[in-house]
Coordinates of C-alpha atoms in Angstrom, one line a residue:
X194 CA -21.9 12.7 -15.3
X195 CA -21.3 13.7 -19.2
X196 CA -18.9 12.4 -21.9
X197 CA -18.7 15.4 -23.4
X198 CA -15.8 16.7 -22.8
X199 CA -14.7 20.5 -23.8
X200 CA -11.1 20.8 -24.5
X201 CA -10.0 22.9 -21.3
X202 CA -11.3 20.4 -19.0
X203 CA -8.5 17.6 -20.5
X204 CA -5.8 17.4 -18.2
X205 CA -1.9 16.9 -19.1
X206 CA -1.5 14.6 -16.8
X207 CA -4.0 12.3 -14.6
X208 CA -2.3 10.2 -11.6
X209 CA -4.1 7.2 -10.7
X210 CA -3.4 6.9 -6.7
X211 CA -1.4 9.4 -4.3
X212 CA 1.3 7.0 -2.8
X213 CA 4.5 8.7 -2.6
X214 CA 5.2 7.4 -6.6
X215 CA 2.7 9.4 -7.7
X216 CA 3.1 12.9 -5.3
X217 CA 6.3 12.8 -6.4
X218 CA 5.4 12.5 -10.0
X219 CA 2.7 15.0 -9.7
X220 CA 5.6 17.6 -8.0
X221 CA 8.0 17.0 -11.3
X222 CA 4.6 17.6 -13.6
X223 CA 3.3 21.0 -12.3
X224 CA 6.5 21.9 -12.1
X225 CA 6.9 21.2 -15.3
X226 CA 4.0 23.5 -16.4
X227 CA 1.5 21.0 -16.7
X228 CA -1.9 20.7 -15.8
X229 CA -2.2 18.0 -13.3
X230 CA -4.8 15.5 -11.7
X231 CA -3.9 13.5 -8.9
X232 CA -7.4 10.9 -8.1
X233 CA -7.2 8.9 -4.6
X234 CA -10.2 6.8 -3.5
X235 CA -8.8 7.2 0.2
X236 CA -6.4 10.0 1.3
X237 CA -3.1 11.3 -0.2
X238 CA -0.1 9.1 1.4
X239 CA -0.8 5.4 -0.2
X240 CA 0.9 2.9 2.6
X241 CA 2.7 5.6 3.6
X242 CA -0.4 5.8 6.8
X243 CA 0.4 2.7 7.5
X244 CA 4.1 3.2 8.7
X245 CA 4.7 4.2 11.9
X246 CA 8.5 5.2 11.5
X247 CA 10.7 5.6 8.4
X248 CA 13.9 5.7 9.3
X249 CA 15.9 5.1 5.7
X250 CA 14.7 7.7 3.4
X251 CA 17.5 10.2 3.1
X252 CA 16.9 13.7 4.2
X253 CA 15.4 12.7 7.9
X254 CA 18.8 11.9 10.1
X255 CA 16.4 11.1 12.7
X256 CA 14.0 9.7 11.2
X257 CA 9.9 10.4 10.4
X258 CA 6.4 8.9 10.3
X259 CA 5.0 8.3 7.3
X260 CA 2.1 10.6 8.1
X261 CA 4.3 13.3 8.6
X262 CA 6.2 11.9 5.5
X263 CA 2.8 12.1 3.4
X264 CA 1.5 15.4 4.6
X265 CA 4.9 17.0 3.6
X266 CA 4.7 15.7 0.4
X267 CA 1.0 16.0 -0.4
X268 CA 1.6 20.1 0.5
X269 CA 4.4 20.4 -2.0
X270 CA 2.2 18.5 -4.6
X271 CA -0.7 21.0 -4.0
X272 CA 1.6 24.1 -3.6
X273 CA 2.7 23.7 -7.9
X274 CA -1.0 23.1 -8.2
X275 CA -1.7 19.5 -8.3
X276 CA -5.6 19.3 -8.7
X277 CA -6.6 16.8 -6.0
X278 CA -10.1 14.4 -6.6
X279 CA -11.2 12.1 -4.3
X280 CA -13.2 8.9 -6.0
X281 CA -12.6 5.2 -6.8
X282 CA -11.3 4.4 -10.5
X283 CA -13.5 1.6 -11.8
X284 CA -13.1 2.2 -15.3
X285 CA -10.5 3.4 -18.3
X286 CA -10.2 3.6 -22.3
X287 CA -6.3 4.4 -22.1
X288 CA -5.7 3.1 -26.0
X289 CA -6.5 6.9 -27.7
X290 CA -4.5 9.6 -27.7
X291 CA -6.7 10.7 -25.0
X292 CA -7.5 9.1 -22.1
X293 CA -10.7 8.2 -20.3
X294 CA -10.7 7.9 -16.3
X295 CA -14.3 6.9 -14.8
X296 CA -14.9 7.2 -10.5
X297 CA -18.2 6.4 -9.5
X298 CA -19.0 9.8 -9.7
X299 CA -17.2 11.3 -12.7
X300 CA -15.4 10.7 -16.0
X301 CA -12.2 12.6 -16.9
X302 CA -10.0 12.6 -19.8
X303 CA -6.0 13.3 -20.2
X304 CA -3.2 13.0 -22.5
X305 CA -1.1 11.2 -20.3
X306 CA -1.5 8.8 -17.5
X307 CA 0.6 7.8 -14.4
X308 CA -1.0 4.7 -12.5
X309 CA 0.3 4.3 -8.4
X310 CA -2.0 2.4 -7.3
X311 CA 0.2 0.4 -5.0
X312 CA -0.6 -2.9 -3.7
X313 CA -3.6 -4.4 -1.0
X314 CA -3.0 -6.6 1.7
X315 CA -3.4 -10.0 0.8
X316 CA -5.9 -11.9 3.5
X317 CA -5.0 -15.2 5.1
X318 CA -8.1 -17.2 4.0
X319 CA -8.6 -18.6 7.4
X320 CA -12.1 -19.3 8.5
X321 CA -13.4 -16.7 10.6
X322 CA -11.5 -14.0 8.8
X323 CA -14.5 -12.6 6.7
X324 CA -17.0 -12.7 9.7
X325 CA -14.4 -10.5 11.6
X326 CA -13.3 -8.2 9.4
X327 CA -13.5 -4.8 11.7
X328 CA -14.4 -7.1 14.7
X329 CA -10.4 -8.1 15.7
X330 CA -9.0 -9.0 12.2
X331 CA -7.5 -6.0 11.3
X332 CA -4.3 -5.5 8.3
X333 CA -3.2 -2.1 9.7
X334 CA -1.4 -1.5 12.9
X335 CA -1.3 2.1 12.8
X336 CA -4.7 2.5 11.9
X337 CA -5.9 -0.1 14.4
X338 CA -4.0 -0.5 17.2
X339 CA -5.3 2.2 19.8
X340 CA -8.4 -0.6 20.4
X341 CA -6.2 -2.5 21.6
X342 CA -4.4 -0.9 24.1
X343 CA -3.6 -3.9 27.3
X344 CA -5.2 -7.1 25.0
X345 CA -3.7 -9.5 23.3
X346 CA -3.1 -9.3 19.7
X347 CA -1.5 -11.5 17.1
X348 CA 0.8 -10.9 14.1
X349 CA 1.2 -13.0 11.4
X350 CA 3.8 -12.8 8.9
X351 CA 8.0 -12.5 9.2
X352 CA 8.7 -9.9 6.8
X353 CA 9.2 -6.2 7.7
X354 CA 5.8 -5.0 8.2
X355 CA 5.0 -7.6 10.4
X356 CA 7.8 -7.1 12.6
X357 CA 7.9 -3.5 13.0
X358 CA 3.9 -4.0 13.4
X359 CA 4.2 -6.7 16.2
X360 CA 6.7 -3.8 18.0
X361 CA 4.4 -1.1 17.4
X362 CA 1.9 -2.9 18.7
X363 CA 4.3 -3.8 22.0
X364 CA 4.2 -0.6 23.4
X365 CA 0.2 -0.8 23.5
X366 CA -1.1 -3.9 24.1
X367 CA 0.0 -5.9 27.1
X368 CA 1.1 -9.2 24.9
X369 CA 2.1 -9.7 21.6
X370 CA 2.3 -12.9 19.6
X371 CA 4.1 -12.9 16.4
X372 CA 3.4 -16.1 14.4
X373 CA 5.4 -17.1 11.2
X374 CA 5.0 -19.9 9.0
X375 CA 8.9 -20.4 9.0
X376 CA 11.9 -21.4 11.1
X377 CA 13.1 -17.5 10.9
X378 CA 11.9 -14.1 10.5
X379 CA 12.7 -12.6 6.6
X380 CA 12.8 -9.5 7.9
X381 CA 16.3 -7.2 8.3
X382 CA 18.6 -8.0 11.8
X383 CA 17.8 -5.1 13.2
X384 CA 14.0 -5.6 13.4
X385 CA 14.6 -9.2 14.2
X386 CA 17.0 -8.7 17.4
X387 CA 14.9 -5.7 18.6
X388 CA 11.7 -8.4 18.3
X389 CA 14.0 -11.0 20.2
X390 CA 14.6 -8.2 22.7
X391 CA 11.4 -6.9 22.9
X392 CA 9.6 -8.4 26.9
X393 CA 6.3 -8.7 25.4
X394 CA 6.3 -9.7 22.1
X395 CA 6.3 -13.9 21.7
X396 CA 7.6 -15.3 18.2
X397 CA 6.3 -18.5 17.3
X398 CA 7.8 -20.3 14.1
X399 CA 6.7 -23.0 11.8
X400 CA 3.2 -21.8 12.9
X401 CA 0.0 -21.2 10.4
X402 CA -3.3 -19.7 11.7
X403 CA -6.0 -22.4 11.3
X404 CA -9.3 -20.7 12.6
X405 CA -10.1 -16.8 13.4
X406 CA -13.0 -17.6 16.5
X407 CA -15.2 -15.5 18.5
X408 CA -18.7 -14.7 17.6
X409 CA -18.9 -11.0 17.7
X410 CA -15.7 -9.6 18.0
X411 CA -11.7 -12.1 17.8
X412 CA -11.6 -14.3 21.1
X413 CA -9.2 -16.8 20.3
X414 CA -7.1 -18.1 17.2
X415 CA -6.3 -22.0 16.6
X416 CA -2.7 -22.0 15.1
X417 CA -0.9 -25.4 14.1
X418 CA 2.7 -26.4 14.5
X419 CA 3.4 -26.9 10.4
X420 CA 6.3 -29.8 11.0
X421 CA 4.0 -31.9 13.7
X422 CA 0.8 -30.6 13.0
X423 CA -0.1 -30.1 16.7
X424 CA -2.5 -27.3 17.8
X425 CA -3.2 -24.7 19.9
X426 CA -5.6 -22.1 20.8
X427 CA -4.3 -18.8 21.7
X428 CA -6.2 -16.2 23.8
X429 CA -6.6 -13.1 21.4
X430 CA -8.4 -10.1 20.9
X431 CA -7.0 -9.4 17.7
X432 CA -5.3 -10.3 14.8
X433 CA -3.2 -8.0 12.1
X434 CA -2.3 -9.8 8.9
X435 CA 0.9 -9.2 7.5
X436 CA 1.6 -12.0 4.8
X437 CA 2.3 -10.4 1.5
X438 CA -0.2 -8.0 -1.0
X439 CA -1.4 -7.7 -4.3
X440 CA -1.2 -5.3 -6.6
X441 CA -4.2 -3.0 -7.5
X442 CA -4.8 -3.1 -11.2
X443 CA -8.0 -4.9 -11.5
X444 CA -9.5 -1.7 -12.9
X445 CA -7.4 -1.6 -16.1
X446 CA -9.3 -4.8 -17.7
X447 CA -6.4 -6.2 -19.1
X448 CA -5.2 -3.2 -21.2
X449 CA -1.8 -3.3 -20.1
X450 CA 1.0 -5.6 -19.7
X451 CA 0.9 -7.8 -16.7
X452 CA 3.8 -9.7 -15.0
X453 CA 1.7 -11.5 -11.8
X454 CA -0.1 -8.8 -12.0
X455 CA 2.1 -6.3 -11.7
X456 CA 2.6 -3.8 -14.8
X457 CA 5.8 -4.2 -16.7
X458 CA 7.3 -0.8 -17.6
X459 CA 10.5 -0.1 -19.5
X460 CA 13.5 2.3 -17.7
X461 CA 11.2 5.3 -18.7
X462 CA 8.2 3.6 -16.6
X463 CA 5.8 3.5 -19.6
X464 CA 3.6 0.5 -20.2
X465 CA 3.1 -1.2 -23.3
X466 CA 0.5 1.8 -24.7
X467 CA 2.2 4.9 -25.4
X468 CA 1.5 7.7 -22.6
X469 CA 0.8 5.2 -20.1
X470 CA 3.3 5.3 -16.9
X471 CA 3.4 3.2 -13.7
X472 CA 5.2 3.9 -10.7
X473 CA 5.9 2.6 -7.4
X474 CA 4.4 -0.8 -5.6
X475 CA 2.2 -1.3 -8.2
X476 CA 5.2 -1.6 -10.8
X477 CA 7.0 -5.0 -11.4
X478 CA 10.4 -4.4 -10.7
X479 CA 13.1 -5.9 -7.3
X480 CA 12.6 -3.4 -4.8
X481 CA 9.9 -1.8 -3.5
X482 CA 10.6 1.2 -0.8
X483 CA 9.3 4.9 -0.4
X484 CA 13.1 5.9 -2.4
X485 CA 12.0 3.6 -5.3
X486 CA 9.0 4.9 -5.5
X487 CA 9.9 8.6 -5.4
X488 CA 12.5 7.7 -8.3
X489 CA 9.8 5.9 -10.5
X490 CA 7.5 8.8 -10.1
X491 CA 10.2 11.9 -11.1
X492 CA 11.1 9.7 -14.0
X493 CA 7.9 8.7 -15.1
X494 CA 6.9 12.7 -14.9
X495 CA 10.0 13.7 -16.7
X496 CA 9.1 11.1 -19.5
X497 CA 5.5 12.7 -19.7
X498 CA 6.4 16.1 -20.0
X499 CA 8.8 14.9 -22.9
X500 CA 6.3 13.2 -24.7
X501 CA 3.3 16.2 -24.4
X502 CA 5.8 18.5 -25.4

């Protein structure tokens, strides 16, 4: 590692996080002319891999996966000449007129930064849930799933992802329990009738997890009726969490304007220090969907170029 820094090696543009915000904003950049780096700590895509089928962003009459989704876009990011670096931000200086990114492994420096760094899955703080992390307890569906093809798994949470999850995760395991702290699910009719509909998939309501148990691996849960406070234990093998996330800006040490963590950005998508853009989850703003996203990250890319140039 060096912080020298010869003036060739500073980029135009350095993208914090490779959800669809930020391929999209690194697709308006090159195109733009400017030199571009994208750095991911995982692989290009963001929460994209985690959705099995994504059915309203326009374009796809029928529909896509959000793998196929993130490959397509990842390609056209690469194919204007996005410069693609794998490594874990744990550091930034983003005051200067020149900004300083530090991985583990490097330091880089750019005139402008675009932060989509999305949001992480917020746990459920149950006892048990630590121990079993990897073992059963498990905050992807798609990524999980397969290992538990004809057990039976628990879901917990009512919004979108849980739902879709819980009928993903129908069509592999032999029984499905989805378990929501309220009276109804908050996620859109659709996915709620086809949840109603589905033959094994079980919704209990006004239901909280209590205890994650097993000793190696998820054997059971204890869950708890939340209006008479009777209890349960269900026979499980695993458990996917679905109750809400957390945005990822831990690594900016409180450089930047925060709204409940999430950055606050004005209709150009810069923060509060000049050159600094944030797109996508990780953004505070209504609505957060693959379309919003892709918008942020062409606007916060135009904005860039307009400022460098």
């Amino acid at each position: 590692m060096t912080d020298q820094f010869d003036r060739e090696n500073i980029y135009d543009v350095a993208i914090i996080g490779s959800g669809p915000g930020g391929l999209t904003a690194a697709i308006y950049a090159t195109r733009a002319g400017l030199k571009v780096l994208m750095i991911e700590r995982m692989a290009p895509g963001g929460q994209l891999l985690n959705t099995e089928e994504v059915d309203n962003f326009p374009g796809f009459p029928d529909g896509t996966t959000g793998v196929e989704l993130a490959q397509k876009l990842e390609k056209q990011a690469r194919r204007f000449g996005t410069e693609l670096k794998m490594g874990e931000v744990i550091e930034t200086n983003l005051s200067g007129s020149e900004k300083m990114i530090k991985t583990r492994d490097e330091v880089y420096k750019a005139k402008s930064v675009i932060i989509a760094t999305g949001e992480s899955p917020t746990e459920l703080s149950a006892p048990g849930e630590q121990n079993l992390k990897g073992r059963g307890v498990s905050y992807c569906a798609i990524c999980d799933g397969a290992f538990f093809k004809n057990k039976n798994v628990a879901v917990v949470g009512g919004g979108d992802s849980a739902v879709e999850s819980a009928l993903y995760l129908s069509r592999l395991a032999s029984q499905v329990t989805l378990i929501h702290r309220r009276d109804q699910l908050r996620a859109v009719e659709y996915l709620k009738k086809r949840a109603i509909d589905c033959e094994n998939l079980e919704i209990k309501y006004n239901t909280v997890v209590k205890e994650i148990q097993g000793e190696q691996k998820v054997e059971s849960l204890l869950v708890e009726d939340v209006n008479t406070q009777a209890r349960e234990t269900l026979n499980c093998q695993g458990i996917f969490v679905y109750v809400g996330a957390h945005p990822n800006t831990d690594f900016l040490s409180n450089q930047l304007d925060l709204e409940d963590g999430y950055l606050v950005t004005s209709e150009t998508m810069e923060t509060n220090l000049k050159g600094v853009f944030a797109v996508g989850d990780v953004r505070k703003k209504e609505l957060r969907q693959i379309v919003t996203a892709v918008s942020d990250g062409a606007i916060a890319a135009f904005h860039a170029e307009k400022l460098l140039s």
